[in-house]
GROMACS .gro file of C-alpha atoms in nm:
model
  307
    1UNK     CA    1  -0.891   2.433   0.740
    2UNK     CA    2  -1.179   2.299   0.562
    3UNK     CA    3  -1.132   1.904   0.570
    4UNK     CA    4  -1.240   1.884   0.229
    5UNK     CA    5  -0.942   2.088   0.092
    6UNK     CA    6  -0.654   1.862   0.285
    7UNK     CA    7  -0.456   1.660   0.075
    8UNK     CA    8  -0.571   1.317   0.060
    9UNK     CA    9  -0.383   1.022   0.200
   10UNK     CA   10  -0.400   0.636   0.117
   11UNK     CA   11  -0.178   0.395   0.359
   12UNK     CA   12  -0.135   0.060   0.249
   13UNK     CA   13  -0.095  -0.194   0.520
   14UNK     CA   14   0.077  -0.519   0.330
   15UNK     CA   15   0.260  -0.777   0.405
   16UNK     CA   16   0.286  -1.225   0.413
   17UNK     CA   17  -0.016  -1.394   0.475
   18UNK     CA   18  -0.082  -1.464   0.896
   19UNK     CA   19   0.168  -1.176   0.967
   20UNK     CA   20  -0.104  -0.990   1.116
   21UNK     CA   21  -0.238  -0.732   0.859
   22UNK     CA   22  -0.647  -0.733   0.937
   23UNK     CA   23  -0.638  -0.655   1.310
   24UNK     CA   24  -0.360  -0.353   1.236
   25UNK     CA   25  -0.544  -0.209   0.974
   26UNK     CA   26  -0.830  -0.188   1.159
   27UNK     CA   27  -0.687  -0.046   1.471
   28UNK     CA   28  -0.535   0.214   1.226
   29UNK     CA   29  -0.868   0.266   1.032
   30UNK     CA   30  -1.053   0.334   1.400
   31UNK     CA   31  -0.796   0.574   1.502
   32UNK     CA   32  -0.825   0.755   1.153
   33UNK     CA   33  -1.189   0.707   1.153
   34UNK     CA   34  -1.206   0.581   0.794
   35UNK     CA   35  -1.250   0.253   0.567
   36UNK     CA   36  -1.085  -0.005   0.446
   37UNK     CA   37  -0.980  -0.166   0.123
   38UNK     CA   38  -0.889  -0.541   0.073
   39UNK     CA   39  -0.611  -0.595  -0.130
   40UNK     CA   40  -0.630  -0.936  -0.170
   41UNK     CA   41  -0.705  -1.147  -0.459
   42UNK     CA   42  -0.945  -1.414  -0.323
   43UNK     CA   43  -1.107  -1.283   0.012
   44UNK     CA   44  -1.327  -1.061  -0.271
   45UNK     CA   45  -1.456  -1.386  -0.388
   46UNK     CA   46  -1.811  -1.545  -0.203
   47UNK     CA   47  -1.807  -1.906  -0.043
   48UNK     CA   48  -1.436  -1.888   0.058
   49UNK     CA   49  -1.424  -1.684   0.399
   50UNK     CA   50  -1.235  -1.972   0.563
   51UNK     CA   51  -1.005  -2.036   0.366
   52UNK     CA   52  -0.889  -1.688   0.256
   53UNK     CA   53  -0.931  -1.491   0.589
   54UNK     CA   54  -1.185  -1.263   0.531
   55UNK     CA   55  -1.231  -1.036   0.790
   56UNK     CA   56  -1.474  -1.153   1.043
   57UNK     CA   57  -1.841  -1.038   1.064
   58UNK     CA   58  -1.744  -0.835   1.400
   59UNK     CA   59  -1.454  -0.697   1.242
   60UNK     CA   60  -1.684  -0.577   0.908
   61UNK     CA   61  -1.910  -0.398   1.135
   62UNK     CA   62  -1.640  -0.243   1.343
   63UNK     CA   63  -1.494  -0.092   1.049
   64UNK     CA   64  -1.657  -0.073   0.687
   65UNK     CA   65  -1.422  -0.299   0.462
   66UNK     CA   66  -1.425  -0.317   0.072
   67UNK     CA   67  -1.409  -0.564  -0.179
   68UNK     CA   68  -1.472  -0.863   0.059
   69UNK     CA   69  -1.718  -1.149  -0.029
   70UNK     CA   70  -1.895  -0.964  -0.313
   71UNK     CA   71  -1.883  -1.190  -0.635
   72UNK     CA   72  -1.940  -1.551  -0.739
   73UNK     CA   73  -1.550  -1.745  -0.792
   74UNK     CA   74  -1.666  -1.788  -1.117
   75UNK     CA   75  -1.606  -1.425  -1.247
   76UNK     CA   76  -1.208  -1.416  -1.267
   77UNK     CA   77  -1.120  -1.063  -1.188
   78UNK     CA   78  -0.796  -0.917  -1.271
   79UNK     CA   79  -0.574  -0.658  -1.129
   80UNK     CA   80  -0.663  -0.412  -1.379
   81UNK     CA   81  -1.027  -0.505  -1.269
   82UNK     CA   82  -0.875  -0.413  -0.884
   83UNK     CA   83  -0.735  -0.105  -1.005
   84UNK     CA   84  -1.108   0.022  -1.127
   85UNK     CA   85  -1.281  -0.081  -0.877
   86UNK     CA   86  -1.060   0.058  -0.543
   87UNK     CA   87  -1.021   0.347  -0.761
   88UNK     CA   88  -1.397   0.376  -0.711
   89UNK     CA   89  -1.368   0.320  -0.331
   90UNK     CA   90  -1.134   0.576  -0.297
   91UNK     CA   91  -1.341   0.827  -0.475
   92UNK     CA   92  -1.630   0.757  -0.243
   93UNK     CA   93  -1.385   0.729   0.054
   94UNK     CA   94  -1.216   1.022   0.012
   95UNK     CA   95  -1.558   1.199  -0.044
   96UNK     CA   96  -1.634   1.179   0.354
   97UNK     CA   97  -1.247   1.121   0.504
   98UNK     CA   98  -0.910   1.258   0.417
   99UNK     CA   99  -0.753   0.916   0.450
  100UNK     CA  100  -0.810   0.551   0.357
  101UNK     CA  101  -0.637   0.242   0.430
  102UNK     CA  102  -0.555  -0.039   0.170
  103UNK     CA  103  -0.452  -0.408   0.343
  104UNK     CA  104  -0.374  -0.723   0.140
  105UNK     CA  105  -0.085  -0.938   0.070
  106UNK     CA  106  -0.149  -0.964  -0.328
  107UNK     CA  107   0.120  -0.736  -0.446
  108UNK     CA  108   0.026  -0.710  -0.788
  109UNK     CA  109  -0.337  -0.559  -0.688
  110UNK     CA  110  -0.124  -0.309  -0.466
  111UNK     CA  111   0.097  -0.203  -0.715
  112UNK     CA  112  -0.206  -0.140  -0.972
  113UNK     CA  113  -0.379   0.057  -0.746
  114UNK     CA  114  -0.037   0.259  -0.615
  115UNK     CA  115   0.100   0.272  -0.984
  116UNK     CA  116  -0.168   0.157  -1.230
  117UNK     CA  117  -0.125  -0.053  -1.512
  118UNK     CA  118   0.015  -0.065  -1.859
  119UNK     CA  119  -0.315  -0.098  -2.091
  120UNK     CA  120  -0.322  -0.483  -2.241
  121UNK     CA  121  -0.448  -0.649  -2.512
  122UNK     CA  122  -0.743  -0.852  -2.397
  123UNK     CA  123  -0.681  -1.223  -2.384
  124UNK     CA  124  -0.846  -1.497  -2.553
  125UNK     CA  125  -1.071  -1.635  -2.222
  126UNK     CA  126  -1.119  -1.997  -2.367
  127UNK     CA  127  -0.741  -2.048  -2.436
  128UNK     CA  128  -0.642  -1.888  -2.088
  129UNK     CA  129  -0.980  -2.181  -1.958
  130UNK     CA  130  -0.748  -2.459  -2.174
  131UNK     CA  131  -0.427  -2.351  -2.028
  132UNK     CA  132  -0.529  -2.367  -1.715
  133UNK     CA  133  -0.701  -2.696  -1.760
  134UNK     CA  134  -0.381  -2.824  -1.859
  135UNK     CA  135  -0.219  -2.729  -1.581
  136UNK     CA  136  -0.457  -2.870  -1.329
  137UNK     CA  137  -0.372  -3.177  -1.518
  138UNK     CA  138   0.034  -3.201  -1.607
  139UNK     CA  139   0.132  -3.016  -1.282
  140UNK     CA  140   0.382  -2.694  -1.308
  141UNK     CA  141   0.695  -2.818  -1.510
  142UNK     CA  142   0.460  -2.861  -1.764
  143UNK     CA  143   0.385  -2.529  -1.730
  144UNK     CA  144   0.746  -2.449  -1.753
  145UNK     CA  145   0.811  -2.599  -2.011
  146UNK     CA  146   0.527  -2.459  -2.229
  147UNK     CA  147   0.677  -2.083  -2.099
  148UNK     CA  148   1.009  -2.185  -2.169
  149UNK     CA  149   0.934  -2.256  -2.565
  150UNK     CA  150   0.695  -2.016  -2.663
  151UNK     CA  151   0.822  -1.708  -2.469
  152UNK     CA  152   1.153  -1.703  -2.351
  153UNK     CA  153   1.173  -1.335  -2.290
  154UNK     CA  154   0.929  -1.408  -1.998
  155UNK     CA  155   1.161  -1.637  -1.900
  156UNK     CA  156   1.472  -1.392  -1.874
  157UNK     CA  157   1.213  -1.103  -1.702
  158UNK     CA  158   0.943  -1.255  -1.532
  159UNK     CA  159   0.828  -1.453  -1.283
  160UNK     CA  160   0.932  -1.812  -1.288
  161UNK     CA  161   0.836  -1.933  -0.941
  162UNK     CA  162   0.478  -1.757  -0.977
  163UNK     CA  163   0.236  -2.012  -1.163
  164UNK     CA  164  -0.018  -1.722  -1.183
  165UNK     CA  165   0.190  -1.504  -1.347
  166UNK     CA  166   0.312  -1.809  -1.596
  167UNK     CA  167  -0.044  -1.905  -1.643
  168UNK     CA  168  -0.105  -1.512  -1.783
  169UNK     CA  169   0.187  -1.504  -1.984
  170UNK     CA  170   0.091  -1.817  -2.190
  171UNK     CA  171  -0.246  -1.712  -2.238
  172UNK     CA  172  -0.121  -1.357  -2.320
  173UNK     CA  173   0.102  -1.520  -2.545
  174UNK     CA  174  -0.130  -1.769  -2.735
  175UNK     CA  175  -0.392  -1.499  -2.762
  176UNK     CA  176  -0.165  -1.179  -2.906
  177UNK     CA  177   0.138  -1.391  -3.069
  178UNK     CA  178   0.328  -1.155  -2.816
  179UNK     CA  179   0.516  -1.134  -2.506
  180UNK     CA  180   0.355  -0.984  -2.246
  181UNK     CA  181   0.666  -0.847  -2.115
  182UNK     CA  182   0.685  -0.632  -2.421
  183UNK     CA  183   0.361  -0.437  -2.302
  184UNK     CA  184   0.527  -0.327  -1.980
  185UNK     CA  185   0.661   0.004  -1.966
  186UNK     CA  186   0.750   0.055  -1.609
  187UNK     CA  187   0.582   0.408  -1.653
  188UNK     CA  188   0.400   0.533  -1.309
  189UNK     CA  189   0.052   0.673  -1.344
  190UNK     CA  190  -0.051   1.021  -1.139
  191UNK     CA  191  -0.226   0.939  -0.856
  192UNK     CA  192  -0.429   1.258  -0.686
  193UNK     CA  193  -0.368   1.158  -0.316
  194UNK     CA  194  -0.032   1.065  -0.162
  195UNK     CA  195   0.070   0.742  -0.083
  196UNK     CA  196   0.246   0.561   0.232
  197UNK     CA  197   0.310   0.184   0.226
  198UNK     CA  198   0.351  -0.021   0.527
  199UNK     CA  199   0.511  -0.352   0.542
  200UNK     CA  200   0.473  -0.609   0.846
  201UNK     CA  201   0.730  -0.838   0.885
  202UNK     CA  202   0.795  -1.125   1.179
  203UNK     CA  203   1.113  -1.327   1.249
  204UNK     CA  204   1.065  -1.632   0.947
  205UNK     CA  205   0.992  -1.861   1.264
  206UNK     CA  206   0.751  -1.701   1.418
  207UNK     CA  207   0.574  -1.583   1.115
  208UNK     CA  208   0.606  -1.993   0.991
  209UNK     CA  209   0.468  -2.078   1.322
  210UNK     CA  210   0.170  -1.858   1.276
  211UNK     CA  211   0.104  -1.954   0.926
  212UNK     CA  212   0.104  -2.359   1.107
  213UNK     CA  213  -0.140  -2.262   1.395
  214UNK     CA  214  -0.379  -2.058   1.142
  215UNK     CA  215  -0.400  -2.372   0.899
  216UNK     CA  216  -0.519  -2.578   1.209
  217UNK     CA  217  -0.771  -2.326   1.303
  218UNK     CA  218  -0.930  -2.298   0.992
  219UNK     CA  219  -0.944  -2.674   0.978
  220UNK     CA  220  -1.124  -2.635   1.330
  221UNK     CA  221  -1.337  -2.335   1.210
  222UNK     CA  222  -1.447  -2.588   0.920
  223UNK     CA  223  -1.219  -2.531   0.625
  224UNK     CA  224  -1.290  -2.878   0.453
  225UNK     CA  225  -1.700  -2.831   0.499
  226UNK     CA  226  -1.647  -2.503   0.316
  227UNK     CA  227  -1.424  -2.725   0.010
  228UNK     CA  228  -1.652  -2.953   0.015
  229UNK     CA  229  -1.924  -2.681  -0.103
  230UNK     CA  230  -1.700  -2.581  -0.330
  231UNK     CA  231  -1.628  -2.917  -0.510
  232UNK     CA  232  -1.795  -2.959  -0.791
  233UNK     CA  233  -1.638  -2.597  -0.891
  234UNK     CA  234  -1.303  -2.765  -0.822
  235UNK     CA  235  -1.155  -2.656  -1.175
  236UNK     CA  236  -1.224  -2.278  -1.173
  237UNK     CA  237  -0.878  -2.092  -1.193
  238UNK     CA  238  -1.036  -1.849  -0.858
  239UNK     CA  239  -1.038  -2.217  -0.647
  240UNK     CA  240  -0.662  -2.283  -0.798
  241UNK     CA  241  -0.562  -2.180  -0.444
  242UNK     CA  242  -0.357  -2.263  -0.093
  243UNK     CA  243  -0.621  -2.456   0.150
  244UNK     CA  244  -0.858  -2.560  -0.172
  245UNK     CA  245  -0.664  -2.722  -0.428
  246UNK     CA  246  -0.485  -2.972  -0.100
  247UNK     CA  247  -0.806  -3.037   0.015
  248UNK     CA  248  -0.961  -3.125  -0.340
  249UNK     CA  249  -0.710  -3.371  -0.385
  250UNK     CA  250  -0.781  -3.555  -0.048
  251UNK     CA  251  -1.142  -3.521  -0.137
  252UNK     CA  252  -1.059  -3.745  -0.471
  253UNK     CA  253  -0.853  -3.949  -0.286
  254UNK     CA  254  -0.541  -3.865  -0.413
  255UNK     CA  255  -0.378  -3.752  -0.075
  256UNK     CA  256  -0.451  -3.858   0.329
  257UNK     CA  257  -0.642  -3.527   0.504
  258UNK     CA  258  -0.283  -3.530   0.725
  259UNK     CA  259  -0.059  -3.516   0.404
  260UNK     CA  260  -0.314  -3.254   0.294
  261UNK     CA  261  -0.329  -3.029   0.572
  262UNK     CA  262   0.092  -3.052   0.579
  263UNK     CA  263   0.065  -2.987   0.213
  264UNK     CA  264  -0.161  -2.645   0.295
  265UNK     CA  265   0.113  -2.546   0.555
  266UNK     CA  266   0.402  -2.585   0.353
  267UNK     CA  267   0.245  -2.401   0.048
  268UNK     CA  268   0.123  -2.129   0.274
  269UNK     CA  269   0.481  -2.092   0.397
  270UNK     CA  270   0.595  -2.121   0.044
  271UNK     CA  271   0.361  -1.811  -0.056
  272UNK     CA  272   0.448  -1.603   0.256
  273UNK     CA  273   0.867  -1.593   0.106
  274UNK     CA  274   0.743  -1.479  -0.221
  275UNK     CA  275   0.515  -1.209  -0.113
  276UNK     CA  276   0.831  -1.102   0.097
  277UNK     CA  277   1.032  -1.145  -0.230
  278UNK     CA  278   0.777  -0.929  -0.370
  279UNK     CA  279   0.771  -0.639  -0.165
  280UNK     CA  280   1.108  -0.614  -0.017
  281UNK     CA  281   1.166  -0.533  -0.431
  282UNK     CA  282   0.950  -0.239  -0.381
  283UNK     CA  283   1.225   0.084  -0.164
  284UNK     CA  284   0.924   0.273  -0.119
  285UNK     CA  285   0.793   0.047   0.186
  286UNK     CA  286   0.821   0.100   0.537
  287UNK     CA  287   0.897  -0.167   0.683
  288UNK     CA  288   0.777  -0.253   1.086
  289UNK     CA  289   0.740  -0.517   1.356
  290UNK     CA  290   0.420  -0.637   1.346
  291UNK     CA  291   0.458  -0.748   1.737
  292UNK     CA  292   0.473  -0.398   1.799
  293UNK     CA  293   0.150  -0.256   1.939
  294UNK     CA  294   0.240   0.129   1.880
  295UNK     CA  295   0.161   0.079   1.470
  296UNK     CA  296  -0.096   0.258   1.450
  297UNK     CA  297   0.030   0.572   1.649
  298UNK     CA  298   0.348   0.531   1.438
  299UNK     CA  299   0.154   0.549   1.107
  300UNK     CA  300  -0.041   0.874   1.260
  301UNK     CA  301   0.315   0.998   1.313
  302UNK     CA  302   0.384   0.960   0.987
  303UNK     CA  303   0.121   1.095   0.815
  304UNK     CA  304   0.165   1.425   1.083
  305UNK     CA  305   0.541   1.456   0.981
  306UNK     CA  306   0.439   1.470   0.568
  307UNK     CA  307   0.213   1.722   0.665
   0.00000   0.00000   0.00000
């Protein structure tokens, strides 16, 4: 059969951070022989390699990877912007292989690219800038609070425990007059390849005890040089992140490097239950053992049993 008339396949490799989603996807993307797509909402940004994981160098030439350390932190990118642009991947992917392989641990970038989007009003970019000021400077229950009072259907349906997603619903709301969980229709777009999503999972001590050991090697493979770079762009919502916004805070001497470092740990761990949360939510995952070194052959089985 000509290989350019089989039915396209993308596999989507997800799960929380340090579980051990790079060096699986790429042993799956060698024994495909195809490319890879980050799904991740920082390691796209340049200056932050560190601190977000980006594949290594060796690991980039081993296997071509995709939205990795291509644009300044100061463009804010959304997941409708992911959507787009792994769309565009795909097409070029798909051009040369029948398969392609999508890793990350940002689930809302997975599910635009898996589902797509409902189409948004655009939002006011200086009141988002203010909001998020604001919340650099009163802390989250401000935040909260400001949710609480001017949109309390987001408070009933969305995400309370995710300051991203509060941040974009009180921007969404000060720029439309609207809640943006009226613009959600839960309506699936057509996708022309099939889909099969992978989850990694670890017993929650052993994946906590991971997360611990990576914090201390980035620390060793000179995470606070890389913040101190960084610095003066302290404020920029991209650098409102685990491992940069700790380590800003030690670096104006509001916190001890130790009590920053525990901080990064503890927030890390914190991030890892809620991207759990988020895609145990999600029946159409797979779930695996990420200790288990047959993945890859597993997937292949897979893909050979859907034809």
């Amino acid at each position: 059969m000509d290989s350019s008339s089989m039915v396209k396949t993308l596999i989507v490799i997800a799960g929380p951070t340090a579980v051990g989603k790079t060096a699986i996807a790429i042993s799956l993307a060698q024994h495909l022989g195809t490319e890879i797509i980050s799904a991740d909402s920082r390691q796209c940004y340049q200056g932050m390699s560190i601190g977000t994981a980006q594949p290594t160098n060796d690991e980039r030439l081993a296997i071509p990877h995709h939205f990795i350390d291509c644009y300044p932190p100061e463009i804010s990118l959304s997941a409708a912007d992911f959507e787009r642009i792994a769309l565009q991947h795909l097409d070029s992917i798909f051009a040369q292989h029948n398969t392609a392989v999508v890793c990350g641990g940002t689930g809302l970038y997975i599910k635009a690219l898996c589902d797509g989007l409902d189409e948004m009003p655009v939002v006011d970019e200086k009141i988002a800038q203010d909001i998020n000021q604001n919340y650099l400077d009163n802390g989250t229950e401000w935040l909260r609070n400001q949710i609480s009072v001017e949109d309390p259907l987001f408070v009933v349906n969305g995400e309370m425990n995710n300051p991203a997603r509060i941040l974009r619903a009180l921007a969404f709301m000060r720029s439309t007059g609207s809640s943006i969980t009226a613009f959600r229709t839960g309506i699936k777009k057509n996708r022309p390849f099939r889909i099969i999503k992978i989850a990694l999972e670890l017993p929650r001590e052993l994946l906590y005890q991971r997360i611990n050991e990576r914090v201390e090697l980035m620390m060793e493979q000179g995470l606070l040089k890389e913040v101190e770079q960084l610095f003066p762009n302290r404020n920029l919502k991209n650098l409102n992140t685990v491992g940069y916004s700790e380590l800003f805070d030690f670096l104006e001497n509001k916190s001890t490097l130790l009590d920053a470092i525990d901080k990064i740990k503890q927030h890390s761990r914190n991030y890892a239950k809620r991207q759990l949360t988020w895609f145990r939510k999600d029946k159409d995952f797979i779930w695996m053992d990420a200790r288990d070194g047959q993945i890859a052959f597993r997937i292949q089985e897979i893909l050979s049993k859907n034809g």
